[in-house]
Amino acid sequence: MLKVKSDNQVKQGPFELKGKDFIKMADFEPNDIFFLLDQALEMKNLQKKGIPHPYLSGKVLGMIFEKSSTRTRVSFEVGMLQLGGQAIFLSSNDIQLGRGESIEDTAKVLSRYVDGLMVRTFAHDSIEQFAQAADIPVINGLTDLHHPTQVLADLLTIYEHKGTLTGLKMCYIGDGNNNMCHSLLEGAASVGMHLSVASPNGYEPNLSIMGKAKQIGKSTGSNVIYTESPEEAIKQADIVVTDVWTSMGQEEEQKRRFDAFESYQVNADLCSHAKQDFIFLHCLPAHRGEEVTAEIIDGPHSVVFDEAENRLHAQKAILKSLMKY
């Protein structure tokens, strides 16, 4: 099995992750993240070879969705099936949570039925409440503040295309006060990757999360910076990342956001400042002609569909590591 780690890092065993929640990247030590990436590579290798890997036979994952989803739902559901278990889709409108039952009561009841819980919701406080009340592992499928499962897949994709993580430069262009940016800050810092964030004034990353990433970076050699200049951020970047300018729940702000981010579009002119062999990532769905041009997202530098595929393998690594033992 390939090892996504440097020689001076000690591989952690699975029991360190048993029963843990997966709420944000900063909850995990760098070694834990490298371990999960190793597991994701193993899951991918087994699937490509057609080797059954029913590590979670008899296990059931409950999936609560307050936000709509394509990749999160399908990757978790297919992942559980390939691991020999099952997944139950629970729309918040179809369970009592949507009629006023408390998060705490819902979490305690579901803990008696299922072996793990994945929640995709708006307020980050909600998933923190789920995790505190539940007696089973709780996985963050996305909140307005963090998107850690996506970032684990992003790191896997970068490793596959670059052969390493430590020392690479990633830039994130667009809305810095964004769940993808926040989880990228924590994830990149944990693996020793440098990250430059470029966003307009008023759309900076959460100061607490930025501070935590810098703190992590002191021990891993990661340099984390913020700038209002996309040209400065992207200079000599190995990886270029962006996300939509208007996320779910922000539709009323669309016109104001378009005006603010107009000069932050990822296009050929901007990408000319990156390294010649840069790769482009986007968590999808994408709005071509807005945050990124078709020339970039559909061009030779784009790895967005490898990135989307790797959601499956990353989810399986998380599920196996948290729920198997």
Short mmCIF file of C-alpha atoms in Angstrom, two decimals:
data_model
loop_
_atom_site.label_atom_id
_atom_site.label_comp_id
_atom_site.label_asym_id
_atom_site.label_seq_id
_atom_site.Cartn_x
_atom_site.Cartn_y
_atom_site.Cartn_z
CA MET A 1 0.00 0.00 0.00
CA LEU A 2 1.32 3.45 -0.84
CA LYS A 3 2.13 5.63 2.13
CA VAL A 4 1.08 9.27 1.90
CA LYS A 5 3.54 10.44 4.52
CA SER A 6 7.10 11.50 4.94
CA ASP A 7 9.67 9.26 6.60
CA ASN A 8 9.70 11.18 9.87
CA GLN A 9 5.98 10.76 10.46
CA VAL A 10 4.75 7.86 12.56
CA LYS A 11 1.86 5.90 11.11
CA GLN A 12 -1.09 5.78 13.49
CA GLY A 13 -3.09 2.63 13.95
CA PRO A 14 -6.85 2.37 13.37
CA PHE A 15 -7.70 2.24 17.04
CA GLU A 16 -6.78 5.90 17.49
CA LEU A 17 -9.75 6.75 15.24
CA LYS A 18 -12.26 4.20 16.52
CA GLY A 19 -15.51 5.87 17.49
CA LYS A 20 -14.24 9.39 16.81
CA ASP A 21 -16.33 12.04 15.11
CA PHE A 22 -15.22 13.63 11.82
CA ILE A 23 -16.34 17.22 12.28
CA LYS A 24 -13.42 19.34 11.04
CA MET A 25 -9.88 18.74 9.83
CA ALA A 26 -8.26 20.44 12.83
CA ASP A 27 -9.75 17.79 15.14
CA PHE A 28 -7.20 15.32 13.77
CA GLU A 29 -3.46 15.14 14.20
CA PRO A 30 -1.44 15.27 10.95
CA ASN A 31 -0.60 11.58 11.35
CA ASP A 32 -4.31 10.74 11.49
CA ILE A 33 -4.91 12.58 8.21
CA PHE A 34 -2.02 10.75 6.55
CA PHE A 35 -3.43 7.48 7.90
CA LEU A 36 -6.85 8.26 6.40
CA LEU A 37 -5.23 9.08 3.06
CA ASP A 38 -3.40 5.74 3.15
CA GLN A 39 -6.72 4.05 3.84
CA ALA A 40 -8.36 5.87 0.93
CA LEU A 41 -5.63 4.68 -1.42
CA GLU A 42 -6.16 1.13 -0.16
CA MET A 43 -9.93 1.39 -0.70
CA LYS A 44 -9.37 2.69 -4.24
CA ASN A 45 -6.86 -0.03 -5.05
CA LEU A 46 -9.17 -2.79 -3.83
CA GLN A 47 -12.08 -1.44 -5.85
CA LYS A 48 -10.04 -1.07 -9.04
CA LYS A 49 -8.85 -4.67 -8.70
CA GLY A 50 -12.39 -5.89 -8.06
CA ILE A 51 -11.45 -7.28 -4.65
CA PRO A 52 -14.37 -7.34 -2.19
CA HIS A 53 -13.73 -5.40 1.01
CA PRO A 54 -16.76 -5.79 3.30
CA TYR A 55 -15.15 -4.21 6.34
CA LEU A 56 -18.51 -2.86 7.55
CA SER A 57 -20.67 -5.93 7.01
CA GLY A 58 -23.82 -5.59 9.08
CA LYS A 59 -23.22 -1.90 9.83
CA VAL A 60 -25.76 0.83 9.04
CA LEU A 61 -25.06 4.51 8.39
CA GLY A 62 -27.81 7.07 8.93
CA MET A 63 -27.58 10.12 6.63
CA ILE A 64 -29.42 13.32 7.57
CA PHE A 65 -29.71 15.93 4.82
CA GLU A 66 -30.88 19.50 5.36
CA LYS A 67 -28.98 20.60 2.23
CA SER A 68 -29.35 18.96 -1.17
CA SER A 69 -26.46 16.90 -2.50
CA THR A 70 -25.14 14.85 -5.40
CA ARG A 71 -21.60 13.77 -4.54
CA THR A 72 -22.00 13.55 -0.76
CA ARG A 73 -25.10 11.40 -0.84
CA VAL A 74 -23.99 9.07 -3.62
CA SER A 75 -20.44 8.63 -2.35
CA PHE A 76 -21.53 7.79 1.19
CA GLU A 77 -24.34 5.50 0.09
CA VAL A 78 -22.26 3.63 -2.50
CA GLY A 79 -19.34 3.57 -0.09
CA MET A 80 -21.36 1.83 2.60
CA LEU A 81 -22.65 -0.71 0.08
CA GLN A 82 -19.14 -1.47 -1.17
CA LEU A 83 -17.99 -1.87 2.45
CA GLY A 84 -20.73 -4.46 2.98
CA GLY A 85 -23.07 -2.26 5.00
CA GLN A 86 -26.12 -0.15 4.29
CA ALA A 87 -27.02 3.54 4.34
CA ILE A 88 -30.36 5.14 5.18
CA PHE A 89 -31.24 8.51 3.63
CA LEU A 90 -33.07 10.76 6.08
CA SER A 91 -34.33 14.08 4.78
CA SER A 92 -34.82 16.54 7.62
CA ASN A 93 -38.33 17.12 6.25
CA ASP A 94 -39.17 13.42 6.56
CA ILE A 95 -38.16 12.91 10.18
CA GLN A 96 -39.35 14.58 13.36
CA LEU A 97 -36.33 16.87 13.34
CA GLY A 98 -38.17 18.85 10.67
CA ARG A 99 -41.17 19.21 12.99
CA GLY A 100 -39.31 20.56 15.98
CA GLU A 101 -37.82 17.51 17.71
CA SER A 102 -34.54 18.56 19.26
CA ILE A 103 -31.18 17.66 17.78
CA GLU A 104 -30.24 16.00 21.06
CA ASP A 105 -33.28 13.72 21.11
CA THR A 106 -32.84 12.83 17.43
CA ALA A 107 -29.17 11.96 17.98
CA LYS A 108 -29.92 9.82 21.03
CA VAL A 109 -32.68 7.89 19.27
CA LEU A 110 -30.65 7.28 16.11
CA SER A 111 -27.73 6.10 18.24
CA ARG A 112 -29.96 3.16 19.24
CA TYR A 113 -30.64 2.23 15.59
CA VAL A 114 -27.57 2.89 13.46
CA ASP A 115 -23.79 2.53 13.80
CA GLY A 116 -22.79 5.94 12.45
CA LEU A 117 -24.38 9.21 11.41
CA MET A 118 -23.51 11.55 8.54
CA VAL A 119 -25.11 15.00 8.73
CA ARG A 120 -25.22 17.65 5.97
CA THR A 121 -26.63 20.84 7.40
CA PHE A 122 -26.42 24.63 7.53
CA ALA A 123 -25.29 25.81 10.97
CA HIS A 124 -22.05 24.26 12.22
CA ASP A 125 -23.43 24.38 15.76
CA SER A 126 -26.01 21.80 14.69
CA ILE A 127 -23.46 19.12 13.89
CA GLU A 128 -21.55 19.92 17.05
CA GLN A 129 -24.77 19.27 18.97
CA PHE A 130 -25.29 15.99 17.11
CA ALA A 131 -21.77 14.88 17.97
CA GLN A 132 -22.11 15.81 21.62
CA ALA A 133 -25.41 13.96 22.06
CA ALA A 134 -24.79 10.88 19.91
CA ASP A 135 -23.17 7.68 21.17
CA ILE A 136 -21.96 6.79 17.66
CA PRO A 137 -19.48 8.42 15.25
CA VAL A 138 -20.84 11.58 13.61
CA ILE A 139 -19.45 12.70 10.25
CA ASN A 140 -19.73 16.21 8.87
CA GLY A 141 -21.07 15.94 5.32
CA LEU A 142 -20.98 19.76 5.07
CA THR A 143 -21.89 22.79 7.14
CA ASP A 144 -21.68 26.47 6.35
CA LEU A 145 -18.35 26.57 8.19
CA HIS A 146 -16.53 23.35 7.22
CA HIS A 147 -16.45 20.67 4.50
CA PRO A 148 -13.79 18.22 5.73
CA THR A 149 -14.84 15.13 3.75
CA GLN A 150 -14.38 17.05 0.51
CA VAL A 151 -10.94 18.27 1.55
CA LEU A 152 -9.76 14.74 2.38
CA ALA A 153 -10.69 13.82 -1.21
CA ASP A 154 -8.87 16.92 -2.46
CA LEU A 155 -5.67 15.94 -0.65
CA LEU A 156 -5.93 12.44 -2.10
CA THR A 157 -6.32 13.89 -5.59
CA ILE A 158 -3.35 16.20 -5.19
CA TYR A 159 -1.17 13.34 -3.95
CA GLU A 160 -2.12 11.17 -6.91
CA HIS A 161 -1.25 13.89 -9.42
CA LYS A 162 1.79 15.40 -7.70
CA GLY A 163 3.26 12.41 -5.85
CA THR A 164 3.58 14.39 -2.63
CA LEU A 165 1.78 16.91 -0.44
CA THR A 166 4.37 18.47 1.83
CA GLY A 167 5.94 21.61 0.41
CA LEU A 168 3.47 22.16 -2.42
CA LYS A 169 1.80 25.55 -2.84
CA MET A 170 -1.97 25.71 -3.09
CA CYS A 171 -3.93 28.87 -3.72
CA TYR A 172 -7.62 29.39 -3.05
CA ILE A 173 -9.27 32.19 -5.05
CA GLY A 174 -12.73 33.57 -4.20
CA ASP A 175 -14.89 33.66 -1.09
CA GLY A 176 -12.53 33.14 1.84
CA ASN A 177 -15.37 32.98 4.38
CA ASN A 178 -16.41 29.68 2.87
CA ASN A 179 -16.60 26.10 4.15
CA MET A 180 -14.18 24.85 1.48
CA CYS A 181 -11.62 27.53 2.23
CA HIS A 182 -11.83 26.86 5.96
CA SER A 183 -11.32 23.12 5.63
CA LEU A 184 -8.55 23.63 3.07
CA LEU A 185 -6.76 25.93 5.51
CA GLU A 186 -6.78 23.27 8.22
CA GLY A 187 -6.11 20.36 5.85
CA ALA A 188 -3.26 21.99 3.95
CA ALA A 189 -1.56 23.11 7.15
CA SER A 190 -1.83 19.60 8.61
CA VAL A 191 0.03 18.00 5.70
CA GLY A 192 2.69 20.70 5.42
CA MET A 193 1.29 22.32 2.29
CA HIS A 194 1.51 26.09 1.80
CA LEU A 195 -1.80 27.87 1.18
CA SER A 196 -2.45 31.39 -0.09
CA VAL A 197 -6.03 32.67 0.09
CA ALA A 198 -7.16 35.57 -2.09
CA SER A 199 -10.53 37.19 -1.50
CA PRO A 200 -11.92 40.72 -1.49
CA ASN A 201 -12.18 42.85 1.61
CA GLY A 202 -15.14 41.68 3.67
CA TYR A 203 -14.88 38.07 2.51
CA GLU A 204 -11.79 37.02 4.45
CA PRO A 205 -11.54 33.58 6.08
CA ASN A 206 -12.81 33.15 9.62
CA LEU A 207 -10.10 34.65 11.84
CA SER A 208 -10.22 31.83 14.37
CA ILE A 209 -9.84 29.16 11.68
CA MET A 210 -7.06 31.13 9.98
CA GLY A 211 -5.30 31.40 13.32
CA LYS A 212 -5.67 27.66 13.97
CA ALA A 213 -4.23 26.86 10.54
CA LYS A 214 -1.22 29.09 11.20
CA GLN A 215 -0.74 27.40 14.56
CA ILE A 216 -0.79 23.96 12.94
CA GLY A 217 1.55 25.20 10.24
CA LYS A 218 4.23 26.10 12.80
CA SER A 219 4.71 22.39 13.53
CA THR A 220 4.38 21.12 9.95
CA GLY A 221 6.30 23.80 8.05
CA SER A 222 3.20 25.14 6.33
CA ASN A 223 2.97 28.82 5.41
CA VAL A 224 -0.60 30.20 5.41
CA ILE A 225 -1.27 33.69 4.10
CA TYR A 226 -4.20 35.91 3.14
CA THR A 227 -4.15 38.60 0.47
CA GLU A 228 -6.67 40.62 -1.51
CA SER A 229 -4.58 40.08 -4.67
CA PRO A 230 -5.40 36.95 -6.69
CA GLU A 231 -2.24 37.49 -8.75
CA GLU A 232 -0.13 37.41 -5.60
CA ALA A 233 -1.87 34.32 -4.24
CA ILE A 234 -1.59 32.29 -7.42
CA LYS A 235 2.06 33.11 -8.15
CA GLN A 236 3.98 29.84 -8.69
CA ALA A 237 1.09 27.78 -7.32
CA ASP A 238 1.07 24.01 -7.83
CA ILE A 239 -2.67 23.77 -7.15
CA VAL A 240 -5.41 26.28 -7.94
CA VAL A 241 -8.75 25.97 -6.16
CA THR A 242 -11.97 27.94 -6.27
CA ASP A 243 -15.62 27.53 -5.34
CA VAL A 244 -18.94 29.10 -6.29
CA TRP A 245 -19.40 32.76 -5.41
CA THR A 246 -22.91 32.19 -4.06
CA SER A 247 -23.42 29.12 -1.88
CA MET A 248 -26.69 27.55 -0.78
CA GLY A 249 -28.58 29.97 1.44
CA GLN A 250 -26.87 33.07 -0.01
CA GLU A 251 -29.03 33.52 -3.11
CA GLU A 252 -30.34 36.92 -1.97
CA GLU A 253 -26.74 38.22 -1.98
CA GLN A 254 -26.01 37.09 -5.54
CA LYS A 255 -25.76 40.50 -7.25
CA ARG A 256 -23.58 41.97 -4.50
CA ARG A 257 -21.34 38.92 -4.53
CA PHE A 258 -20.91 38.99 -8.32
CA ASP A 259 -19.77 42.60 -8.09
CA ALA A 260 -17.33 41.80 -5.29
CA PHE A 261 -15.79 38.73 -6.94
CA GLU A 262 -15.70 39.89 -10.56
CA SER A 263 -11.92 40.26 -10.57
CA TYR A 264 -11.43 36.91 -8.81
CA GLN A 265 -12.48 34.69 -11.70
CA VAL A 266 -10.09 31.81 -12.35
CA ASN A 267 -9.26 32.20 -16.04
CA ALA A 268 -6.32 31.74 -18.39
CA ASP A 269 -4.86 35.17 -17.66
CA LEU A 270 -4.86 34.61 -13.91
CA CYS A 271 -3.55 31.05 -14.21
CA SER A 272 -0.60 32.24 -16.29
CA HIS A 273 0.93 33.24 -12.93
CA ALA A 274 0.77 29.66 -11.62
CA LYS A 275 3.31 26.96 -12.38
CA GLN A 276 3.06 25.52 -15.88
CA ASP A 277 2.03 22.12 -14.53
CA PHE A 278 -0.55 23.40 -12.04
CA ILE A 279 -3.70 21.38 -11.41
CA PHE A 280 -7.15 22.90 -10.96
CA LEU A 281 -9.65 21.71 -8.33
CA HIS A 282 -13.28 22.60 -7.72
CA CYS A 283 -15.61 20.73 -5.36
CA LEU A 284 -18.54 21.09 -7.81
CA PRO A 285 -21.16 22.06 -8.76
CA ALA A 286 -19.42 24.76 -10.82
CA HIS A 287 -20.80 27.80 -12.62
CA ARG A 288 -18.78 28.15 -15.80
CA GLY A 289 -18.31 31.76 -16.75
CA GLU A 290 -18.60 32.92 -13.15
CA GLU A 291 -15.95 31.73 -10.67
CA VAL A 292 -14.09 29.80 -13.39
CA THR A 293 -14.03 29.78 -17.18
CA ALA A 294 -14.78 26.67 -19.21
CA GLU A 295 -11.27 26.95 -20.64
CA ILE A 296 -9.85 26.14 -17.20
CA ILE A 297 -12.35 23.70 -15.68
CA ASP A 298 -12.65 21.70 -18.91
CA GLY A 299 -9.01 22.14 -19.89
CA PRO A 300 -5.89 19.99 -19.48
CA HIS A 301 -5.06 21.30 -16.00
CA SER A 302 -8.42 20.32 -14.52
CA VAL A 303 -8.70 17.25 -12.30
CA VAL A 304 -12.20 17.99 -11.01
CA PHE A 305 -13.67 14.63 -12.01
CA ASP A 306 -10.79 12.69 -10.44
CA GLU A 307 -11.51 14.85 -7.39
CA ALA A 308 -15.21 13.97 -7.52
CA GLU A 309 -14.44 10.25 -7.84
CA ASN A 310 -12.12 10.42 -4.86
CA ARG A 311 -15.01 11.49 -2.66
CA LEU A 312 -16.03 7.82 -2.73
CA HIS A 313 -12.65 6.49 -1.65
CA ALA A 314 -12.15 9.19 0.98
CA GLN A 315 -15.59 8.53 2.48
CA LYS A 316 -14.85 4.82 2.64
CA ALA A 317 -11.61 5.49 4.48
CA ILE A 318 -13.46 7.63 7.02
CA LEU A 319 -16.26 5.10 7.44
CA LYS A 320 -13.93 2.14 7.86
CA SER A 321 -11.63 3.93 10.28
CA LEU A 322 -14.42 5.27 12.50
CA MET A 323 -16.91 2.41 12.36
CA LYS A 324 -15.09 -0.88 11.81
CA TYR A 325 -13.81 -1.76 15.25
#
